[in-house]
Amino acid sequence: MNLLIIAIWLMLPAYLPNNLAVLFGGGKPLDFGKTFRDGRRILGDGKTFRGTIAGALGGMGAGLLLSAVASTWPDRGLPQFGSGDELLMVLMGLSLGAMAGDVIASFFKRRMGMERGASLFLVDQLDFVLGSWALTYLLAPRWFSQNFTPEIILIVLIITPILHRATNVIGYKIKAKKEPW
Ligand code: CTP
Ligand code: MG
């Protein structure tokens, strides 16, 4: 199977949460509107309970579907997201990790004095990738190193900013997103 397809496949449970958060986000912010000791918002209105929960659960649900597809057609060589207990750890790592990476980045954006929605090059594009890799490595280290080989990691680092930009421009055009980044 083509390495590019494998890379996208492996990252789908980490890519989907952001898009789902944009579509389903809104309502009570994760920081309850509270400010940090620097007087700025802890996270800001762009990180909400609805978006985070929809993103994490939706990404995991999609991962379960992909797993079922991969095991239905084993000859296609599509990678599995682990089996048994590992499956849950891997999907939680990829999806919840992606949401967590994005939330942590917002914390630092606010500390840098950036308003909600301001763009921070490379951080906006890769925060969720690093978050998903870190949590997956913690929860399922063996699966992570077997699947995220150096080649796959390199491909993901190259294609993610491009895919991210493309989906955000679409999100902006359909008015789901306030800014095209
Ligand atoms: N969103 C959400 N909950 C999250 C992540 C995203 O509700 N955990 C929704 C919000 O409506 C948010 C939109 O998805 O405005 C776009 O996400 P993102 O670009 O990450 O947030 P920004 O609004 O740009 O805020 P920040 O500057 O903190 O990144
Ligand atoms: Mg943003």
mmCIF file of C-alpha atoms in Angstrom, residues 4 12 16-17 72 87 92 95 106 139 147:
data_model
loop_
_atom_site.group_PDB
_atom_site.id
_atom_site.type_symbol
_atom_site.label_atom_id
_atom_site.label_comp_id
_atom_site.label_asym_id
_atom_site.label_seq_id
_atom_site.Cartn_x
_atom_site.Cartn_y
_atom_site.Cartn_z
ATOM 1 C CA LEU A 4 0.952 8.479 1.462
ATOM 2 C CA LEU A 12 -7.695 10.312 10.092
ATOM 3 C CA LEU A 16 -11.277 14.609 11.988
ATOM 4 C CA PRO A 17 -11.592 16.029 15.546
ATOM 5 C CA THR A 72 -12.968 -6.594 6.344
ATOM 6 C CA LEU A 87 -7.647 -0.320 19.934
ATOM 7 C CA MET A 92 -8.092 7.727 22.448
ATOM 8 C CA SER A 95 -8.349 11.720 18.806
ATOM 9 C CA SER A 106 -4.449 27.971 22.650
ATOM 10 C CA LEU A 139 -1.011 4.972 25.807
ATOM 11 C CA ASN A 147 3.054 2.219 12.662
#
